[in-house]
């Protein structure tokens, strides 16, 4: 499946560790979404050569810096009065001559879309197929009418309050060709930390440049504080953060319900400050996205939404009806790029990293600059689907598939066991197992169900940990 790094579930090697080894960071990793073996042309928004297969569609600051908002209400309030959303109607202008003006307008629109497409990759796949441009076609959000007023909870009110805290990120690699792309992020705390996707900034992580542009058009240089490739989360910091930053309130993604209203904000195809709406279509959706190498994949137990998400939305906030962040838009499922298209777009299947998980990762990155991954200490196959996650006969490089004295070994698991449930969640494949493991923390004790020689049994595993992507 594709993610904002668009892509399809990443095909993986015959077997892979429960937490795939992180490869050395390339000079310009994909900042795009998904984004395995045959990777489509990189989509903008991620590094040009390592987008994720599911289109990505891999520290909480002090409590006072990330105040959580009330949980989302179940639906939008009554619609606003039937007047133009942003002001008094303007008398229609006289139609322009069709002979020349029409052609000019069409040419301008086409140029804008091309520019947006060039700069807006969302997932690792998007970045893998990424084009070269990186400029946004929208410099700032339009001025709201002086008499702007919308009832709290309306889409217009939520967007009006949230837009000043959302940024469009421009990433450029340090190479001579200055490859890069456009993505999105949002203000995480008053110290100037910005939360986004790893695939959005990966291309600029080694010697590149990063900048963040607010909805008022002001741009600030930024630097990477830490990246988590497996979680597809990254934290930036503005080098000269302005006073008065307003962090977006964080919601509780564990309490989100299917059918809840959602708002996505980002820069699809480079069109900054774009707002789209939808609902939560599903929860705990296992999503694997990567660049096809088998070792650079990201995994999430995602929130699925039908809010329109496209390349360039990566890293942007998914809000609930109260305006609280419930997820980070990261991947899209794509129907493919036929008819000569070079980028895939939204088909109503978008995926977001639950904010509770992203918050834990952000806290680790702000404190230490490195991510911490929970592990079970067993290598599982990554290609089979539908029968559970099978513990491989041997691990990477001929090592034992069950780490001696590791969590799985202590729980009595052996090679050949098929894990069918992790906690309350059914498991149908290796990627879905990793997605569930990574929603927990090292030290958590989780009951899993497995099959051995046709018999079903349960065991309690206390998760171990691995620090860093390398």
Short mmCIF file of N, CA, C and O in Angstrom, two decimals, residues 17 43 80 110 160 242 306 345 441 447 449:
data_model
loop_
_atom_site.label_atom_id
_atom_site.label_comp_id
_atom_site.label_asym_id
_atom_site.label_seq_id
_atom_site.Cartn_x
_atom_site.Cartn_y
_atom_site.Cartn_z
N UNK A 17 14.39 -9.27 10.62
CA UNK A 17 14.29 -9.19 12.08
C UNK A 17 13.04 -8.46 12.51
O UNK A 17 12.51 -7.66 11.77
N UNK A 43 8.66 10.50 -5.61
CA UNK A 43 7.72 11.61 -5.60
C UNK A 43 8.29 12.71 -4.77
O UNK A 43 9.01 12.48 -3.84
N UNK A 80 -21.84 26.96 9.17
CA UNK A 80 -21.93 28.41 9.33
C UNK A 80 -22.99 28.99 8.41
O UNK A 80 -23.50 28.31 7.52
N UNK A 110 -1.53 25.39 -15.15
CA UNK A 110 -0.67 24.24 -15.43
C UNK A 110 0.68 24.43 -14.80
O UNK A 110 1.25 23.52 -14.21
N UNK A 160 -8.49 28.22 10.81
CA UNK A 160 -8.02 29.57 11.11
C UNK A 160 -7.06 29.56 12.30
O UNK A 160 -6.04 30.26 12.29
N UNK A 242 11.06 32.61 16.27
CA UNK A 242 10.43 33.88 16.65
C UNK A 242 9.72 33.75 17.99
O UNK A 242 9.41 32.64 18.44
N UNK A 306 -10.04 9.38 5.13
CA UNK A 306 -10.36 9.66 3.73
C UNK A 306 -10.16 11.14 3.41
O UNK A 306 -10.46 11.58 2.31
N UNK A 345 -1.80 10.17 -6.70
CA UNK A 345 -2.53 11.11 -5.87
C UNK A 345 -3.50 10.39 -4.96
O UNK A 345 -3.59 9.17 -4.96
N UNK A 441 6.34 0.42 24.48
CA UNK A 441 7.63 0.90 24.95
C UNK A 441 8.46 -0.26 25.47
O UNK A 441 7.91 -1.28 25.92
N UNK A 447 1.00 -9.96 26.22
CA UNK A 447 0.66 -11.36 25.97
C UNK A 447 0.49 -11.57 24.48
O UNK A 447 -0.20 -10.81 23.81
N UNK A 449 -0.22 -14.57 21.31
CA UNK A 449 -0.76 -15.90 21.00
C UNK A 449 0.01 -16.46 19.82
O UNK A 449 0.30 -15.75 18.86
#
